[in-house]
Amino acid sequence: GGGGGAAMAESEALVSVDYEVFGKVQGVFFRKYTQGEAKRLGLVGWVQNTSHGTVQGQIQGPTARVQELQDWLRKIGSPQSRISRAEFSNEKKIEALEHKDFQILK
């Protein structure tokens, strides 16, 4: 925190963050639910299964919305998933969104 006055502008800043979710997250429609939640929040990015049994991707959008999806990836996920942990990396401010929508990559 710190630096008063910029609170509104700050929450509207766009951020990009990479994520990886560990646990039982493949074969449980995790990507489909992640895409649905991201679209509901108005976020863009992508999601894909990895060869080592995790789900990874990138989220871009307003800070507050991105944090909502991060919480969702940490705690909720798809109904049949069992999330052990979610890791986030490369969080940075961006000037503009680099994706048109939220895609499921093969």
Coordinates of N, CA, C and O in Angstrom, one line a residue, residues 30-97:
F30 N -11.5 -29.1 -15.9 CA -10.9 -28.0 -15.2 C -10.7 -26.8 -16.2 O -11.0 -25.7 -15.9
R31 N -10.2 -27.1 -17.4 CA -10.0 -26.1 -18.4 C -11.3 -25.4 -18.8 O -11.3 -24.2 -18.9
K32 N -12.3 -26.2 -19.0 CA -13.6 -25.6 -19.4 C -14.2 -24.7 -18.3 O -14.7 -23.6 -18.6
Y33 N -14.1 -25.1 -17.1 CA -14.6 -24.3 -16.0 C -13.7 -23.0 -15.8 O -14.2 -22.0 -15.5
T34 N -12.4 -23.2 -16.0 CA -11.5 -22.0 -15.9 C -11.9 -21.0 -16.9 O -12.0 -19.8 -16.7
Q35 N -12.1 -21.5 -18.2 CA -12.5 -20.6 -19.2 C -13.8 -19.9 -18.9 O -13.9 -18.7 -19.1
G36 N -14.8 -20.6 -18.4 CA -16.1 -20.0 -18.1 C -15.9 -19.0 -17.0 O -16.6 -17.9 -17.1
E37 N -15.1 -19.2 -16.0 CA -15.0 -18.3 -14.9 C -14.2 -17.0 -15.4 O -14.6 -15.9 -15.0
A38 N -13.2 -17.2 -16.2 CA -12.4 -16.1 -16.8 C -13.3 -15.2 -17.6 O -13.3 -14.0 -17.5
K39 N -14.2 -15.8 -18.4 CA -15.1 -15.1 -19.3 C -16.1 -14.3 -18.4 O -16.5 -13.2 -18.8
R40 N -16.6 -14.9 -17.4 CA -17.5 -14.3 -16.5 C -16.9 -13.0 -15.9 O -17.6 -12.0 -15.7
L41 N -15.6 -13.1 -15.6 CA -14.9 -12.0 -15.0 C -14.4 -11.0 -16.0 O -13.9 -10.0 -15.6
G42 N -14.6 -11.3 -17.3 CA -14.1 -10.4 -18.3 C -12.6 -10.5 -18.5 O -12.0 -9.5 -19.0
L43 N -12.0 -11.6 -18.2 CA -10.5 -11.7 -18.4 C -10.2 -12.4 -19.7 O -11.0 -13.1 -20.3
V44 N -8.9 -12.2 -20.1 CA -8.4 -12.9 -21.3 C -7.2 -13.7 -20.9 O -6.6 -13.5 -19.8
G45 N -6.8 -14.6 -21.8 CA -5.6 -15.4 -21.5 C -5.8 -16.8 -22.1 O -6.5 -17.0 -23.1
W46 N -5.2 -17.8 -21.5 CA -5.3 -19.2 -22.0 C -5.1 -20.2 -20.8 O -4.7 -19.8 -19.8
V47 N -5.5 -21.4 -21.1 CA -5.3 -22.5 -20.2 C -5.0 -23.8 -21.0 O -5.5 -24.0 -22.1
Q48 N -4.1 -24.6 -20.4 CA -3.9 -25.9 -21.1 C -3.4 -26.9 -20.1 O -2.9 -26.6 -19.0
N49 N -3.5 -28.2 -20.4 CA -3.0 -29.3 -19.6 C -1.5 -29.4 -19.9 O -1.1 -29.1 -21.1
T50 N -0.7 -29.8 -18.9 CA 0.7 -30.0 -19.2 C 0.9 -31.5 -19.2 O 0.1 -32.3 -18.8
S51 N 2.1 -31.9 -19.6 CA 2.4 -33.4 -19.7 C 2.7 -34.0 -18.4 O 2.7 -35.2 -18.2
H52 N 2.9 -33.1 -17.3 CA 3.1 -33.7 -16.0 C 1.9 -33.5 -15.1 O 2.1 -33.5 -13.8
G53 N 0.7 -33.5 -15.6 CA -0.5 -33.6 -14.8 C -1.0 -32.4 -14.1 O -1.9 -32.4 -13.3
T54 N -0.5 -31.2 -14.6 CA -1.0 -30.0 -14.0 C -1.7 -29.2 -15.1 O -1.7 -29.6 -16.3
V55 N -2.3 -28.1 -14.7 CA -2.9 -27.2 -15.7 C -2.2 -25.8 -15.5 O -1.9 -25.4 -14.4
Q56 N -1.8 -25.2 -16.7 CA -1.1 -24.0 -16.6 C -1.7 -23.0 -17.6 O -2.5 -23.4 -18.5
G57 N -1.4 -21.7 -17.5 CA -1.9 -20.7 -18.4 C -1.5 -19.3 -18.0 O -0.6 -19.1 -17.2
Q58 N -2.2 -18.4 -18.5 CA -1.9 -17.0 -18.3 C -3.3 -16.3 -18.2 O -4.2 -16.6 -18.9
I59 N -3.3 -15.3 -17.3 CA -4.5 -14.5 -17.1 C -4.1 -13.0 -17.3 O -3.1 -12.6 -16.8
Q60 N -4.9 -12.2 -18.0 CA -4.7 -10.8 -18.1 C -6.1 -10.1 -17.9 O -7.1 -10.5 -18.4
G61 N -6.0 -8.9 -17.2 CA -7.2 -8.1 -17.0 C -7.0 -7.2 -15.9 O -5.8 -7.0 -15.4
P62 N -8.0 -6.5 -15.4 CA -7.9 -5.6 -14.3 C -7.5 -6.3 -13.0 O -7.9 -7.4 -12.8
T63 N -6.6 -5.7 -12.3 CA -6.0 -6.3 -11.1 C -7.0 -7.0 -10.2 O -6.8 -8.2 -9.8
A64 N -8.1 -6.4 -9.8 CA -9.1 -6.9 -8.9 C -9.7 -8.2 -9.5 O -9.9 -9.2 -8.8
R65 N -10.0 -8.2 -10.8 CA -10.6 -9.4 -11.4 C -9.6 -10.5 -11.5 O -10.0 -11.7 -11.3
V66 N -8.4 -10.2 -11.8 CA -7.3 -11.2 -11.9 C -7.2 -11.9 -10.5 O -7.1 -13.1 -10.4
Q67 N -7.2 -11.1 -9.5 CA -7.1 -11.6 -8.1 C -8.3 -12.6 -7.8 O -8.1 -13.6 -7.1
E68 N -9.5 -12.2 -8.3 CA -10.6 -13.1 -8.1 C -10.4 -14.4 -8.7 O -10.7 -15.5 -8.1
L69 N -9.9 -14.5 -10.0 CA -9.6 -15.7 -10.6 C -8.5 -16.5 -9.9 O -8.6 -17.7 -9.9
Q70 N -7.5 -15.8 -9.4 CA -6.4 -16.5 -8.7 C -7.0 -17.2 -7.5 O -6.7 -18.3 -7.2
D71 N -7.9 -16.5 -6.7 CA -8.6 -17.2 -5.6 C -9.4 -18.4 -6.0 O -9.4 -19.4 -5.4
W72 N -10.0 -18.2 -7.2 CA -10.9 -19.3 -7.7 C -10.0 -20.5 -8.1 O -10.3 -21.7 -7.8
L73 N -8.8 -20.2 -8.7 CA -7.9 -21.3 -9.1 C -7.2 -22.0 -7.8 O -6.9 -23.2 -7.9
R74 N -7.1 -21.2 -6.8 CA -6.5 -21.7 -5.5 C -7.5 -22.6 -4.8 O -7.1 -23.6 -4.2
K75 N -8.7 -22.2 -4.7 CA -9.7 -22.8 -3.8 C -10.8 -23.6 -4.4 O -11.4 -24.5 -3.8
I76 N -11.2 -23.2 -5.6 CA -12.5 -23.8 -6.1 C -12.3 -24.7 -7.3 O -12.5 -25.9 -7.1
G77 N -12.0 -24.2 -8.4 CA -11.8 -25.1 -9.6 C -13.0 -25.7 -10.1 O -14.1 -25.2 -9.7
S78 N -12.9 -26.8 -10.8 CA -14.1 -27.4 -11.3 C -14.7 -28.4 -10.2 O -13.9 -28.7 -9.3
P79 N -16.0 -28.7 -10.3 CA -16.6 -29.5 -9.2 C -15.9 -30.8 -8.8 O -15.8 -31.1 -7.6
Q80 N -15.3 -31.5 -9.8 CA -14.6 -32.8 -9.5 C -13.1 -32.7 -9.2 O -12.5 -33.6 -8.9
S81 N -12.6 -31.4 -9.4 CA -11.2 -31.3 -9.2 C -10.8 -31.3 -7.7 O -11.6 -31.1 -6.8
R82 N -9.5 -31.6 -7.4 CA -9.0 -31.6 -6.1 C -7.7 -30.8 -6.2 O -6.6 -31.3 -6.6
I83 N -7.7 -29.5 -5.8 CA -6.6 -28.7 -6.0 C -5.7 -28.8 -4.8 O -6.1 -28.6 -3.7
S84 N -4.4 -29.1 -5.0 CA -3.5 -29.2 -3.9 C -2.8 -27.8 -3.7 O -2.6 -27.3 -2.6
R85 N -2.4 -27.2 -4.8 CA -1.9 -25.8 -4.7 C -1.9 -25.1 -6.1 O -2.0 -25.8 -7.1
A86 N -1.9 -23.8 -6.1 CA -1.8 -23.0 -7.3 C -0.6 -22.1 -7.1 O -0.4 -21.5 -6.1
E87 N 0.3 -22.0 -8.2 CA 1.4 -21.2 -8.1 C 1.3 -20.1 -9.2 O 0.8 -20.3 -10.3
F88 N 1.6 -18.9 -8.8 CA 1.6 -17.7 -9.7 C 2.9 -17.1 -9.9 O 3.7 -17.0 -9.0
S89 N 3.2 -16.7 -11.1 CA 4.6 -16.1 -11.4 C 4.5 -15.1 -12.5 O 3.4 -15.0 -13.2
N90 N 5.6 -14.4 -12.7 CA 5.6 -13.4 -13.8 C 4.5 -12.3 -13.7 O 4.0 -11.9 -14.8
E91 N 4.1 -11.9 -12.5 CA 3.0 -10.9 -12.4 C 3.6 -9.6 -12.8 O 4.6 -9.2 -12.3
K92 N 3.0 -8.9 -13.8 CA 3.5 -7.6 -14.2 C 2.3 -6.7 -14.7 O 1.3 -7.3 -15.2
K93 N 2.6 -5.4 -14.7 CA 1.6 -4.5 -15.2 C 1.8 -4.5 -16.7 O 2.9 -4.5 -17.2
I94 N 0.7 -4.4 -17.4 CA 0.7 -4.3 -18.9 C -0.1 -3.1 -19.4 O -1.0 -2.6 -18.7
E95 N 0.3 -2.5 -20.5 CA -0.4 -1.4 -21.0 C -1.7 -1.8 -21.7 O -2.7 -1.0 -21.7
A96 N -1.7 -2.9 -22.3 CA -2.9 -3.4 -23.1 C -3.0 -4.9 -23.0 O -1.9 -5.6 -22.9
L97 N -4.2 -5.4 -23.2 CA -4.3 -6.9 -23.2 C -3.7 -7.5 -24.4 O -3.8 -7.0 -25.5

